[in-house]
mmCIF file of C-alpha atoms and ligand atoms in Angstrom:
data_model
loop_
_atom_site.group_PDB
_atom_site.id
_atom_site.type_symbol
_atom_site.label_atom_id
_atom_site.label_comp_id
_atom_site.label_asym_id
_atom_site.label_seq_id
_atom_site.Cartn_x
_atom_site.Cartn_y
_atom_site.Cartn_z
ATOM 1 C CA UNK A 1 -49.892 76.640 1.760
ATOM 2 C CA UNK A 2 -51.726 73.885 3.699
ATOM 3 C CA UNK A 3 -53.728 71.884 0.951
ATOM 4 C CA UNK A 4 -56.107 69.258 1.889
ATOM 5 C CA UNK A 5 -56.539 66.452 -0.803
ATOM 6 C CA UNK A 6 -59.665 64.111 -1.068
ATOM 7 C CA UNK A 7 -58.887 60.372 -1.851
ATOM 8 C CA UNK A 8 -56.235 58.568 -3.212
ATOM 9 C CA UNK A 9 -56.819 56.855 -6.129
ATOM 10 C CA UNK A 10 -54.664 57.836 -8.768
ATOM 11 C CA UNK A 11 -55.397 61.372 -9.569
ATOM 12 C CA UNK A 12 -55.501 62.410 -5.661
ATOM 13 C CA UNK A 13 -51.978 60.478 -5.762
ATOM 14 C CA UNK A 14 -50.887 62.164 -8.327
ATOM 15 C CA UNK A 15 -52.179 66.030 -6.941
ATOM 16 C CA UNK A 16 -50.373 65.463 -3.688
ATOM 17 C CA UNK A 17 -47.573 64.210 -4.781
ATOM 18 C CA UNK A 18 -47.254 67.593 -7.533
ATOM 19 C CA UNK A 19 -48.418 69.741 -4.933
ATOM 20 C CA UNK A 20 -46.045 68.118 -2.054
ATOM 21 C CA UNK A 21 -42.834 68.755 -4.483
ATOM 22 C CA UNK A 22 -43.965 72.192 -5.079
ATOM 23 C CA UNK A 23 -43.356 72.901 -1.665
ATOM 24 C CA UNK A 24 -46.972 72.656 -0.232
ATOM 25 C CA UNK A 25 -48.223 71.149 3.029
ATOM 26 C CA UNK A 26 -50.307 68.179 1.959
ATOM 27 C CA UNK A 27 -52.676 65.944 3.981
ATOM 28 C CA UNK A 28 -54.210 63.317 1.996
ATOM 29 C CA UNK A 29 -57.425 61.945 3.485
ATOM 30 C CA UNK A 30 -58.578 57.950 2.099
ATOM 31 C CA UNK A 31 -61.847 56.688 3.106
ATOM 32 C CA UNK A 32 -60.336 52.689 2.645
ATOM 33 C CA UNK A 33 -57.776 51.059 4.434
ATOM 34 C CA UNK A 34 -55.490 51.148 0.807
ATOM 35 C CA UNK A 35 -55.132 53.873 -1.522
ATOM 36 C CA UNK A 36 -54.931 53.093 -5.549
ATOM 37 C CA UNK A 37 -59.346 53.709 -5.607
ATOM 38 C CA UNK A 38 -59.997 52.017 -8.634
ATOM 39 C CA UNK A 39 -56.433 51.019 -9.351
ATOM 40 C CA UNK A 40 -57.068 48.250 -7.169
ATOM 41 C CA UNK A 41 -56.745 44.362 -6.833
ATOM 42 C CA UNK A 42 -58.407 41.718 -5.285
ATOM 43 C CA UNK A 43 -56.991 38.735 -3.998
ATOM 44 C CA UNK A 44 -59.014 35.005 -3.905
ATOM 45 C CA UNK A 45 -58.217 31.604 -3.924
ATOM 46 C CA UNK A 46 -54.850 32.377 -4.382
ATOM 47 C CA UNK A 47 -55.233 34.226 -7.036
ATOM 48 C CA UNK A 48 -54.826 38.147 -7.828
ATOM 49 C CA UNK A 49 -56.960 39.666 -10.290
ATOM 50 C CA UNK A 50 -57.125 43.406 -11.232
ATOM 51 C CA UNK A 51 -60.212 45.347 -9.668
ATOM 52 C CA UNK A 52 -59.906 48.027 -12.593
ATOM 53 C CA UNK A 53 -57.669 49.000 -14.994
ATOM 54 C CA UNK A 54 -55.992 46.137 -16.917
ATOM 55 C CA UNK A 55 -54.492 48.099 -19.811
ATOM 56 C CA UNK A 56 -51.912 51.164 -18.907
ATOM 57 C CA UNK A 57 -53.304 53.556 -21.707
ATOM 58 C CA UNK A 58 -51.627 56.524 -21.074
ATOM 59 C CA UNK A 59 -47.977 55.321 -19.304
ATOM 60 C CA UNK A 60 -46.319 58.803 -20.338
ATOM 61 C CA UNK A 61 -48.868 60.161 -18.134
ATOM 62 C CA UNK A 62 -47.525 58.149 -14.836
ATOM 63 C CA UNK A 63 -44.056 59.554 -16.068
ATOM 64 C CA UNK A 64 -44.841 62.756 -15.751
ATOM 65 C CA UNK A 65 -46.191 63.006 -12.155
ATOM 66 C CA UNK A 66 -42.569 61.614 -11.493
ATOM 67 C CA UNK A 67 -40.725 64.378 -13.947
ATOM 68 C CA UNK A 68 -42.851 67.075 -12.283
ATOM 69 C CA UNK A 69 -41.722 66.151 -8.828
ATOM 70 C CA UNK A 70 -37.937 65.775 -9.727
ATOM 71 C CA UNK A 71 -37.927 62.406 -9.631
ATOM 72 C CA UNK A 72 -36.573 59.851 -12.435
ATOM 73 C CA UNK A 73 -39.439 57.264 -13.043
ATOM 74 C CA UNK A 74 -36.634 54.728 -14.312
ATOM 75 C CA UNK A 75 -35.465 54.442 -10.744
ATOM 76 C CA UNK A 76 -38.637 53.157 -9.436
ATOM 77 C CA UNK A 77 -40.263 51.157 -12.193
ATOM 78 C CA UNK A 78 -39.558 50.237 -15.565
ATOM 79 C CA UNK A 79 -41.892 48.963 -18.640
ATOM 80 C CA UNK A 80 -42.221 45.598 -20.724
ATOM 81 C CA UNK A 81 -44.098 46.022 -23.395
ATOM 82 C CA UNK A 82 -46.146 42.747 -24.405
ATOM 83 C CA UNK A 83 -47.194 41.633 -27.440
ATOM 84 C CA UNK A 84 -50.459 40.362 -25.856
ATOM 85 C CA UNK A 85 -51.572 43.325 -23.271
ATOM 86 C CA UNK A 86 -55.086 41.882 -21.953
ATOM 87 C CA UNK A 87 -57.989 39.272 -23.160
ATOM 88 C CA UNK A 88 -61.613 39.713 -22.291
ATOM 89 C CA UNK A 89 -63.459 37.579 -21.534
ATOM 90 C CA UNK A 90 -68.301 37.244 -21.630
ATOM 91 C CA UNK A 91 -70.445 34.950 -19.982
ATOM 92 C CA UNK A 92 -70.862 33.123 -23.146
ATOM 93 C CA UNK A 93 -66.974 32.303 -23.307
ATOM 94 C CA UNK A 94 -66.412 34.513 -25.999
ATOM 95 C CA UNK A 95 -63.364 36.926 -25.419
ATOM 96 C CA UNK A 96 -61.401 39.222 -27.230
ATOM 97 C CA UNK A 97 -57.899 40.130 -27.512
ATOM 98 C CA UNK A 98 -55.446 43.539 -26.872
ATOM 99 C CA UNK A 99 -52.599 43.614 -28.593
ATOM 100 C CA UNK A 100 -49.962 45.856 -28.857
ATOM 101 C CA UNK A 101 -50.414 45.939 -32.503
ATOM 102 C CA UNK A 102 -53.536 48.157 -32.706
ATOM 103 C CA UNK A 103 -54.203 46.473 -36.081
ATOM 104 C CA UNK A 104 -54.216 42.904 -34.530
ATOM 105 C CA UNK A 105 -56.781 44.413 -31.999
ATOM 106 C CA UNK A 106 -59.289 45.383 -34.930
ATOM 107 C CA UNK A 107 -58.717 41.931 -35.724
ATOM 108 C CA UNK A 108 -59.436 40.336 -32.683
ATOM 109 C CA UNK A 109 -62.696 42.635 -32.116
ATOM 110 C CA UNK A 110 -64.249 41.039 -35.504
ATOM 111 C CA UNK A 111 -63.981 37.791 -34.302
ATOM 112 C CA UNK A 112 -66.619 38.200 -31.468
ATOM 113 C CA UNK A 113 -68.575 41.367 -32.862
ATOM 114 C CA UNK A 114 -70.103 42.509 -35.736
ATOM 115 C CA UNK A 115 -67.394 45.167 -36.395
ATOM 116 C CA UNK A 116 -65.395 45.310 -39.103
ATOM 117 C CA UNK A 117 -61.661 45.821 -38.442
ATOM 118 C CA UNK A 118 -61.243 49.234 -40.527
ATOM 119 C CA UNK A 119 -64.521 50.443 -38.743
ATOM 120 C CA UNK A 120 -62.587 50.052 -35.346
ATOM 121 C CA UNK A 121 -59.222 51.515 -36.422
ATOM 122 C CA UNK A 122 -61.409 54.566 -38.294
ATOM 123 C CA UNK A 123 -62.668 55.329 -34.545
ATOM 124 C CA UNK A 124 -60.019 55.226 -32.533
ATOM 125 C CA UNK A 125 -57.847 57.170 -34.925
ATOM 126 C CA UNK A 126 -58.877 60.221 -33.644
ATOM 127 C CA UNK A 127 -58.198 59.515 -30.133
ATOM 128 C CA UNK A 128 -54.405 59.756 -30.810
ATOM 129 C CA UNK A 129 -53.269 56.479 -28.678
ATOM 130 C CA UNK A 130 -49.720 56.409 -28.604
ATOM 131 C CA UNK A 131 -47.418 53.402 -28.496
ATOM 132 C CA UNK A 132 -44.632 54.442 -25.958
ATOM 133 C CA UNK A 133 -41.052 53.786 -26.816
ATOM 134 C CA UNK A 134 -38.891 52.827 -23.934
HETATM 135 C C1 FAD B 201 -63.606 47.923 -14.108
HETATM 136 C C2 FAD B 201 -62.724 49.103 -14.517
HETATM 137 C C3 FAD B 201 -61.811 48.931 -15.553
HETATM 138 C C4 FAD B 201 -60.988 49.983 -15.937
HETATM 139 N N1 FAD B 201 -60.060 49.774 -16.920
HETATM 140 C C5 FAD B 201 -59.182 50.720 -17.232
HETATM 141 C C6 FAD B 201 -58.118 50.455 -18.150
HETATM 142 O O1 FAD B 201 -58.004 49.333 -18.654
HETATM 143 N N2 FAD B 201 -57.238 51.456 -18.428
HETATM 144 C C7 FAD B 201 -57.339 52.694 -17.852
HETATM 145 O O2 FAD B 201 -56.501 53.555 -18.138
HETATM 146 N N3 FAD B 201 -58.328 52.975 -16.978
HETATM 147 C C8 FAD B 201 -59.241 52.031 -16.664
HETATM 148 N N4 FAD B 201 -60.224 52.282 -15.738
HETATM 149 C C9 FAD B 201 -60.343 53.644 -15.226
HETATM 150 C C10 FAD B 201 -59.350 53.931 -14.100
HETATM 151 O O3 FAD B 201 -59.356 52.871 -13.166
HETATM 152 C C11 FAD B 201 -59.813 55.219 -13.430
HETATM 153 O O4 FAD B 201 -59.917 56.250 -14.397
HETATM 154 C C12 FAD B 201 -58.862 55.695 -12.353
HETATM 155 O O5 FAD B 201 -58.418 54.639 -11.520
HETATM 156 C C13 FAD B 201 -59.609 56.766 -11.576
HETATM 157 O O6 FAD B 201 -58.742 57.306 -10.614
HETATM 158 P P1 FAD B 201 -59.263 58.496 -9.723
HETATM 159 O O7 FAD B 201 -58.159 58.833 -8.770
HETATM 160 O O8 FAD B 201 -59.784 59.591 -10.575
HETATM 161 O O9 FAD B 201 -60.540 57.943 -8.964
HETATM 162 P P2 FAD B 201 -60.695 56.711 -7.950
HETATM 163 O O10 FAD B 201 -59.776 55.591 -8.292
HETATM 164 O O11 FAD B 201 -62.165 56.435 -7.904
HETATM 165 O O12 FAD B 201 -60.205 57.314 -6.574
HETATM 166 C C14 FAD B 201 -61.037 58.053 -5.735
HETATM 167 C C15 FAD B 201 -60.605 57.769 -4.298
HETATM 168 O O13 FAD B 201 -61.293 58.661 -3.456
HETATM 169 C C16 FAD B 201 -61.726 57.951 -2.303
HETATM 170 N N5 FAD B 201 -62.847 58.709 -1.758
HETATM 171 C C17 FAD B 201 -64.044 58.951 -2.324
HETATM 172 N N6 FAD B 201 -64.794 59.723 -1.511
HETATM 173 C C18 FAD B 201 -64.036 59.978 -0.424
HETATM 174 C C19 FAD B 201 -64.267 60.735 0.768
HETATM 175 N N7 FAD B 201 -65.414 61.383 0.986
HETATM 176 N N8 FAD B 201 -63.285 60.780 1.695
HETATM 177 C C20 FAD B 201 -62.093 60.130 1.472
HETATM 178 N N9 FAD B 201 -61.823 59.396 0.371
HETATM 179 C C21 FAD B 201 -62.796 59.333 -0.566
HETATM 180 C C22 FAD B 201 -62.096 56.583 -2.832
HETATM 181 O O14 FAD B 201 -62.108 55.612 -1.823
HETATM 182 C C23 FAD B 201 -60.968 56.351 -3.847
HETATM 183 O O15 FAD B 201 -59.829 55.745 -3.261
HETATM 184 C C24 FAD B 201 -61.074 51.257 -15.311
HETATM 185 C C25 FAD B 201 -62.004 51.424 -14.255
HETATM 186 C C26 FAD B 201 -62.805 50.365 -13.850
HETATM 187 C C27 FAD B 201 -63.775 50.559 -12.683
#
């Protein structure tokens, strides 16, 4: 079947390259000059900052598109976990911290906000965020 995809940030990336494995006939149309969408970066005085995401919250996920199209992920791209994943920083130099511990995290957010540390952990509980092992 001839399947027309829409932009490639990550999910039209992802589509095409699922569809393409299954066997389809894929165009993939990008209005920009790059394809990642949001997944982008932007370079400036030398420099080379992250346009979007800074934290890879879901890295099984990438692994998958690969599985699904037959592929092994590890022989393209491997992972490091860090201890320290991301700091952010406000326009009144107050930042916070990402760890990989999410405990250290809850820590990090009561330093700047008025947030208690088992408030933080009690919400994001539920959202099931995994710590990949590879
Ligand atoms: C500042 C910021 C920080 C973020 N931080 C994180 C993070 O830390 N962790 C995380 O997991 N996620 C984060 N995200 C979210 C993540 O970046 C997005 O969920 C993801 O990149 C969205 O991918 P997408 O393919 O759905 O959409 P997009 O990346 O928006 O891709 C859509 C594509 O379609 C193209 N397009 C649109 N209209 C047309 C058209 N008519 N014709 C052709 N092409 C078209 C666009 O140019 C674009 O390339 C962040 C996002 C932002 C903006």
């Amino acid at each position: 079947m001839k399947v027309v995809v829409l932009g490639a940030g990550i999910g039209g990336l992802s589509i095409a390259c699922r569809l393409s494995s299954l066997g389809h006939d894929v165009i993939l149309i990008e209005k920009n000059n790059y394809t990642g969408g949001k997944a982008g970066v932007v370079k400036f005085n030398g420099y080379t900052f992250d346009a979007g995401p800074s934290l890879f919250t879901y890295p099984e996920w990438l692994d998958d598109v690969f599985v699904s199209c037959n592929k092994n992920p590890r022989d393209y791209y491997t992972y490091k976990k860090l201890d320290l994943v991301t700091r952010y920083f406000f326009n009144d130099k107050s930042y916070f911290d990402v760890f990989d511990d999410v405990n250290k995290t809850a820590k990090s957010i009561e330093n700047v906000a008025n947030f208690s540390s088992s408030k933080f952990i009690k919400l994001i509980k539920p959202l099931g965020i995994s710590v990949p092992t590879f």
